[in-house]
Coordinates of C-alpha atoms and ligand atoms in Angstrom, one line a residue:
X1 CA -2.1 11.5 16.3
X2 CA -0.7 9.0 13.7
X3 CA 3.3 10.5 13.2
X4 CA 5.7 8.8 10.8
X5 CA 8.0 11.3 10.6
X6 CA 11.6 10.2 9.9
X7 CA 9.9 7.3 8.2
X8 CA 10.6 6.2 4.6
X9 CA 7.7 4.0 2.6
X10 CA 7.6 2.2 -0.8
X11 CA 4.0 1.8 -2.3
X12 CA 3.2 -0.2 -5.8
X13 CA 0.8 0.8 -8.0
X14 CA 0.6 4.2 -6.3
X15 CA 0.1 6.1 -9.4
X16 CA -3.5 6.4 -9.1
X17 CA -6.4 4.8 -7.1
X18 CA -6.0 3.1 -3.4
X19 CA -2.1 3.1 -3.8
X20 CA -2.2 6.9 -4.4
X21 CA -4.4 7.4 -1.5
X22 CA -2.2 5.8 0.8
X23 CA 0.8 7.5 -0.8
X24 CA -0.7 10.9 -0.2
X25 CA -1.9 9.8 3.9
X26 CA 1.9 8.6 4.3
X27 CA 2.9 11.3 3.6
X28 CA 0.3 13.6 5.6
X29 CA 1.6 11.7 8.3
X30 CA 5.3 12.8 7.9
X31 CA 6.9 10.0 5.6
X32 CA 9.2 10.1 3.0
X33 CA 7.6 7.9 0.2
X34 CA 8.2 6.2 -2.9
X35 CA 5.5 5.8 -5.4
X36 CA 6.0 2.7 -8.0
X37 CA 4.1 2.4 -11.6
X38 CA 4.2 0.7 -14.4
X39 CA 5.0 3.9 -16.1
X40 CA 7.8 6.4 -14.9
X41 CA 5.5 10.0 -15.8
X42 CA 2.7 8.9 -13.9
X43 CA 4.5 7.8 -11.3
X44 CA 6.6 11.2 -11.0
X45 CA 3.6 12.9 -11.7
X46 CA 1.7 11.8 -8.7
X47 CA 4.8 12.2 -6.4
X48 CA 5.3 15.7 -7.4
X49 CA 1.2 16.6 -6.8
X50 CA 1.5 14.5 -3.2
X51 CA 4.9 16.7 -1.9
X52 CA 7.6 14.4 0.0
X53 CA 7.2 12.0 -2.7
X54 CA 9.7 10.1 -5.3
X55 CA 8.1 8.5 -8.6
X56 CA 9.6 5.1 -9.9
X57 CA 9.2 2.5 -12.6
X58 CA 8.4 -0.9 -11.8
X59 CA 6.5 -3.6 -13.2
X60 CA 6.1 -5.7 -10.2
X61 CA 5.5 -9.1 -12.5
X62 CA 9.0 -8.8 -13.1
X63 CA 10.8 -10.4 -9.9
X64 CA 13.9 -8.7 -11.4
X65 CA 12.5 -5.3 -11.1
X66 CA 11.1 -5.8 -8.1
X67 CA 14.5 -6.7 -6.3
X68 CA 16.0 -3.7 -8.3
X69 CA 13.5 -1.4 -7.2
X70 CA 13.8 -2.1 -3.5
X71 CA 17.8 -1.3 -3.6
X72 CA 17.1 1.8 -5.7
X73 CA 14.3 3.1 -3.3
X74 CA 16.9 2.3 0.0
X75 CA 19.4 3.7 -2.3
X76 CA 17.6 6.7 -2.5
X77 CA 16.4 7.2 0.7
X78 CA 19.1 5.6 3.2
X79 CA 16.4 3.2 4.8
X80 CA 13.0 1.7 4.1
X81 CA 11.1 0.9 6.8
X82 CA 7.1 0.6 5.3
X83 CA 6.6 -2.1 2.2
X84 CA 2.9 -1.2 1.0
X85 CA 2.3 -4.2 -1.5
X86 CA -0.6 -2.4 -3.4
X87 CA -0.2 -3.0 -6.9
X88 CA -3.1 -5.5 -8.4
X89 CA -4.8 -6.7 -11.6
X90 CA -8.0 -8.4 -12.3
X91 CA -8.5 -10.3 -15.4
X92 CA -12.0 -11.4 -14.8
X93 CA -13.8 -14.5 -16.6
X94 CA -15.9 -17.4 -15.9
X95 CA -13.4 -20.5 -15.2
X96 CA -14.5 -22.4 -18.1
X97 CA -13.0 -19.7 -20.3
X98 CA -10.4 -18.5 -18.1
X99 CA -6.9 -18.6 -19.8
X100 CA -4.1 -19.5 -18.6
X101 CA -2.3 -16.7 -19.2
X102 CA -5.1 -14.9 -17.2
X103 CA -3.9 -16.9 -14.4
X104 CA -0.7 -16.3 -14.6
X105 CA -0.5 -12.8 -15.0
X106 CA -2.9 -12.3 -12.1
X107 CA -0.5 -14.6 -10.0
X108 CA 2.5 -12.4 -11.0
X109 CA 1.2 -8.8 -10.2
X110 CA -1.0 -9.3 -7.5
X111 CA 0.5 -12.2 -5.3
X112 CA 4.3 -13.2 -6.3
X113 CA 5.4 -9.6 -6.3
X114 CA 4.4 -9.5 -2.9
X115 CA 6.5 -12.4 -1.9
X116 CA 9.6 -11.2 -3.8
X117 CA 9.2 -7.6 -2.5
X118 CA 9.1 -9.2 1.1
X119 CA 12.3 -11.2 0.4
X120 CA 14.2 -8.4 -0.8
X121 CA 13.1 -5.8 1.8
X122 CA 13.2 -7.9 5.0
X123 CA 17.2 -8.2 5.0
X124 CA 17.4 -4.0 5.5
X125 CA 14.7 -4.0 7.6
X126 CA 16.1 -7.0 10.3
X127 CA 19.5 -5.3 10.2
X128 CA 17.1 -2.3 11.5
X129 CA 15.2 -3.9 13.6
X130 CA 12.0 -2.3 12.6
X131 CA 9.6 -2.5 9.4
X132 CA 6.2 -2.5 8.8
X133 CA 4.7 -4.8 5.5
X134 CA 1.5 -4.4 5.0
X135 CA -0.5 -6.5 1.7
X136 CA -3.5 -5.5 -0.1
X137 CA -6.1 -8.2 0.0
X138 CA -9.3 -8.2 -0.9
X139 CA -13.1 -9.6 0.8
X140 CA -12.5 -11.9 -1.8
X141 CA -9.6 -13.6 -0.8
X142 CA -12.0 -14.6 2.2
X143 CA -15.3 -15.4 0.3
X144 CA -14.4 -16.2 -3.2
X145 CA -16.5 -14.4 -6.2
X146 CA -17.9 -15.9 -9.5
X147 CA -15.6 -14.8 -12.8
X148 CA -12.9 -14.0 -10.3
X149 CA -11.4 -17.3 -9.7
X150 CA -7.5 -15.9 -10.5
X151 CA -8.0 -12.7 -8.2
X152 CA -9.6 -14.3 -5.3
X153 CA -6.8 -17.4 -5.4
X154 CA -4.2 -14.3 -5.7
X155 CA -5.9 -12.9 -2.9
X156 CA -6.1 -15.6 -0.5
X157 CA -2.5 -16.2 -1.4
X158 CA -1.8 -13.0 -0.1
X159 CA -3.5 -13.7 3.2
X160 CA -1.4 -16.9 3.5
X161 CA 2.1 -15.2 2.4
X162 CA 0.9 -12.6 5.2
X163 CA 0.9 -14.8 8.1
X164 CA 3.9 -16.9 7.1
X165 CA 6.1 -13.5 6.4
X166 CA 4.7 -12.6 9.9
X167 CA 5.6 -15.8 11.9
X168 CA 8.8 -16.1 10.2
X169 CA 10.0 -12.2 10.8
X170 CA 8.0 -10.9 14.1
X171 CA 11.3 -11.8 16.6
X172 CA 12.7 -8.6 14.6
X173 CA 10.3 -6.1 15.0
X174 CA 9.1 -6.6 11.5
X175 CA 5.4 -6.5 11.6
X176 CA 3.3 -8.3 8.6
X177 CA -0.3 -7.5 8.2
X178 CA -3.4 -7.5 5.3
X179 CA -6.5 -5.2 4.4
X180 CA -9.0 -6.6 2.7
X181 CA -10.7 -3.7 0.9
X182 CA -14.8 -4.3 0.3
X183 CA -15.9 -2.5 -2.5
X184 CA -14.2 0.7 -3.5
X185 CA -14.5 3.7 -5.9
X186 CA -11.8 3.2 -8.3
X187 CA -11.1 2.8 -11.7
X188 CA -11.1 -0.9 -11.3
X189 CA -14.7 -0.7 -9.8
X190 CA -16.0 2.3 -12.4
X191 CA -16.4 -0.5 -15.2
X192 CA -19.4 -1.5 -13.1
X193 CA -22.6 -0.4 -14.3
X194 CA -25.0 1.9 -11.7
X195 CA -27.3 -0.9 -11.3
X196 CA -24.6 -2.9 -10.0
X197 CA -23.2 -0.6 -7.9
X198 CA -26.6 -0.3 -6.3
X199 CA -26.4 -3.5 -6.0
X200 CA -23.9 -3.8 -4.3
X201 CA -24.4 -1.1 -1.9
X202 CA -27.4 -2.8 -0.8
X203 CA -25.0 -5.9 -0.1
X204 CA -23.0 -2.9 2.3
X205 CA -24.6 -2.3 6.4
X206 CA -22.9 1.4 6.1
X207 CA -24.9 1.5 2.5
X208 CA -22.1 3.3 0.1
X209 CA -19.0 2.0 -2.1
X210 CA -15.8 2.4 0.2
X211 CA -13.9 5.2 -1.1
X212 CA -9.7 4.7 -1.5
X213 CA -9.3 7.3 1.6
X214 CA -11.2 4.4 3.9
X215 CA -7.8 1.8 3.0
X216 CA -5.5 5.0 3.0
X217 CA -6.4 5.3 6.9
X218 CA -6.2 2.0 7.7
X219 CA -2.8 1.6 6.4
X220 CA -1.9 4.7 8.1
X221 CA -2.5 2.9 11.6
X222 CA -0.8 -0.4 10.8
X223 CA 2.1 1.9 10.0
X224 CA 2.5 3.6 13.1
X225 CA 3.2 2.7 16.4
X226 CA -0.5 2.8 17.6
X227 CA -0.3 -1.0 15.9
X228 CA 3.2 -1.9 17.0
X229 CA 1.4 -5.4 18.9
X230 CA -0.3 -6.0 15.6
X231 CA 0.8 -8.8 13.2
X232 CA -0.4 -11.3 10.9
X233 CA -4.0 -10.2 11.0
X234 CA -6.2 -9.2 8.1
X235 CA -8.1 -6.0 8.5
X236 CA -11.4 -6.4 6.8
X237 CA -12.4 -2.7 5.8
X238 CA -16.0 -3.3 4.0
X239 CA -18.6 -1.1 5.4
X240 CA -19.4 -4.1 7.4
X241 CA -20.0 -6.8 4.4
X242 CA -18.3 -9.5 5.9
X243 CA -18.8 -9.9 9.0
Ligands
NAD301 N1 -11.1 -1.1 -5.9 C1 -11.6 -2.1 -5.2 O1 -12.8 -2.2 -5.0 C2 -10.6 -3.0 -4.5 C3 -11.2 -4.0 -3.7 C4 -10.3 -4.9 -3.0 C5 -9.0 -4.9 -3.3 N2 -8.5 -3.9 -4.1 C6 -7.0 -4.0 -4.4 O2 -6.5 -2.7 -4.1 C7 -5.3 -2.5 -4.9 C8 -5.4 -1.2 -5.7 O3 -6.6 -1.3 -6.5 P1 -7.2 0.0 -7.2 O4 -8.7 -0.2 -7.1 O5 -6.6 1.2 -6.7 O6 -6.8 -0.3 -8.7 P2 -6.4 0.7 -9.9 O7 -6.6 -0.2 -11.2 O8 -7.2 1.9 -9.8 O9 -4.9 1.0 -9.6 C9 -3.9 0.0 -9.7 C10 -2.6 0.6 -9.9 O10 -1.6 -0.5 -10.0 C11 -0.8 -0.2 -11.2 N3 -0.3 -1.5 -11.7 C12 -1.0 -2.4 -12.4 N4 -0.2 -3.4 -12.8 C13 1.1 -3.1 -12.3 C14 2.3 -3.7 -12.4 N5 2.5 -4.9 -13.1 N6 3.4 -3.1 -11.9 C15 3.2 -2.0 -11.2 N7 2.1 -1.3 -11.1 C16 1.0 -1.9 -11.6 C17 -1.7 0.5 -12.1 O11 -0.9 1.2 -13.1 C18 -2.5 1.4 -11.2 O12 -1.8 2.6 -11.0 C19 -5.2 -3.8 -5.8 O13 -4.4 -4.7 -5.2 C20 -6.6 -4.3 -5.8 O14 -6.7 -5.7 -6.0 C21 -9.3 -3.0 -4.8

């Protein structure tokens, strides 16, 4: 039911994890899409495995790069019409021995690469008249976490640069939204022992770790047109955690 066919997409941090998962649905879906990663293989690698799919190097803390990569992906592919900002770090640690630097690089990946990406993309995108951004939260950036006081700021800066991109760019069909993802299987959440996983599952009404499939669907439907009255919202996708 969900078509994007004729549609071209850009998604950081799509080497592996979430970002690949939505890669690989935007593409089951009929886009064209661009997968961003720090490191050029991976990135190509995972393009080639997901079909209609172009590898890039970017690291997204680099504002330069990010501008550059946003030409080179319209470049390539005449148009970009779907800005996934997926690409994220944590550098957990209690605040009392947080470095700076911890802040800062959390800052850079997971929130201000968002912001420049959104700058850069929305001038090809108005000229179109059509885009869809959507921003990859986290239930954090809504109830804060202990040892993650850099990620959940980052986080709820990405809930604020959502509604602000959205207000300022709805009157040209350029739709801004977030997902907050709960608790899912990736390699940031495999460093998490079993107990805590249990743990957390028992935090979880559905009872079980999302999985990156449950974020790649979601972005999916902000994508298409089944969301086109849909903007500056944040869809919580949890297993029902926060509520
Ligand atoms: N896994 C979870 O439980 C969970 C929960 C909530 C939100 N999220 C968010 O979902 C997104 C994806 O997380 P994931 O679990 O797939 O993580 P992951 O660590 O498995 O994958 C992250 C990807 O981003 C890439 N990346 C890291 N730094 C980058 C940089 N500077 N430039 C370009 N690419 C970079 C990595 O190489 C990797 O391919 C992140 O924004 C994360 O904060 C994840």
């Amino acid at each position: 039911m969900i078509s994007l066919t004729g549609k071209t997409a850009l998604v950081t941090g799509a080497a592996r994890g979430i970002g690949r998962s939505i890669a690989e649905t935007l593409v089951a879906c009929g886009a064209r899409v661009a997968i961003a990663d720090l490191d050029l293989a991976s990135a190509e690698k995972t393009a080639q495995e997901i079909g209609e799919a172009r590898g890039f190097a970017c690291d997204v803390s680099d504002p330069a790069a990010v501008t550059m990569l946003i030409q080179t992906v319209e470049d390539a592919f005449g148009s970009l019409d779907i800005l996934v900002n997926n690409a994220g770090i944590t550098r957990d640690n209690l605040m009392a021995r947080m470095k700076d630097e911890d802040w800062d690089a959390v800052m850079a990946v997971n929130l201000r690469s968002a912001f420049v990406a959104t700058r850069a993309v929305q001038r090809g995108m108005m000229k179109r008249r059509f885009g869809r951004i959507i921003n990859i939260a986290s239930v954090v950036g809504i109830m804060g976490n202990k040892g993650q006081a850099n990620y959940s700021a980052s986080k709820a800066g990405l809930i604020g640069l959502t509604k602000s991109s959205a207000k300022e760019l709805a009157s040209r069909n350029i739709l801004v939204n977030a997902i907050a993802p709960g608790f899912i299987q990736t390699a940031m959440t495999d460093k998490l022992s079993d107990e805590a996983k249990a743990q957390l599952a028992a935090q979880i009404p559905l009872a079980r770790l999302g999985e990156p499939k449950d974020i790649a669907n979601a972005v999916a439907f902000l994508a298409s047109d089944l969301a086109s009255y849909i903007t500056g919202q944040v869809l919580v996708v949890d297993g029902g955690m926060v509520m």
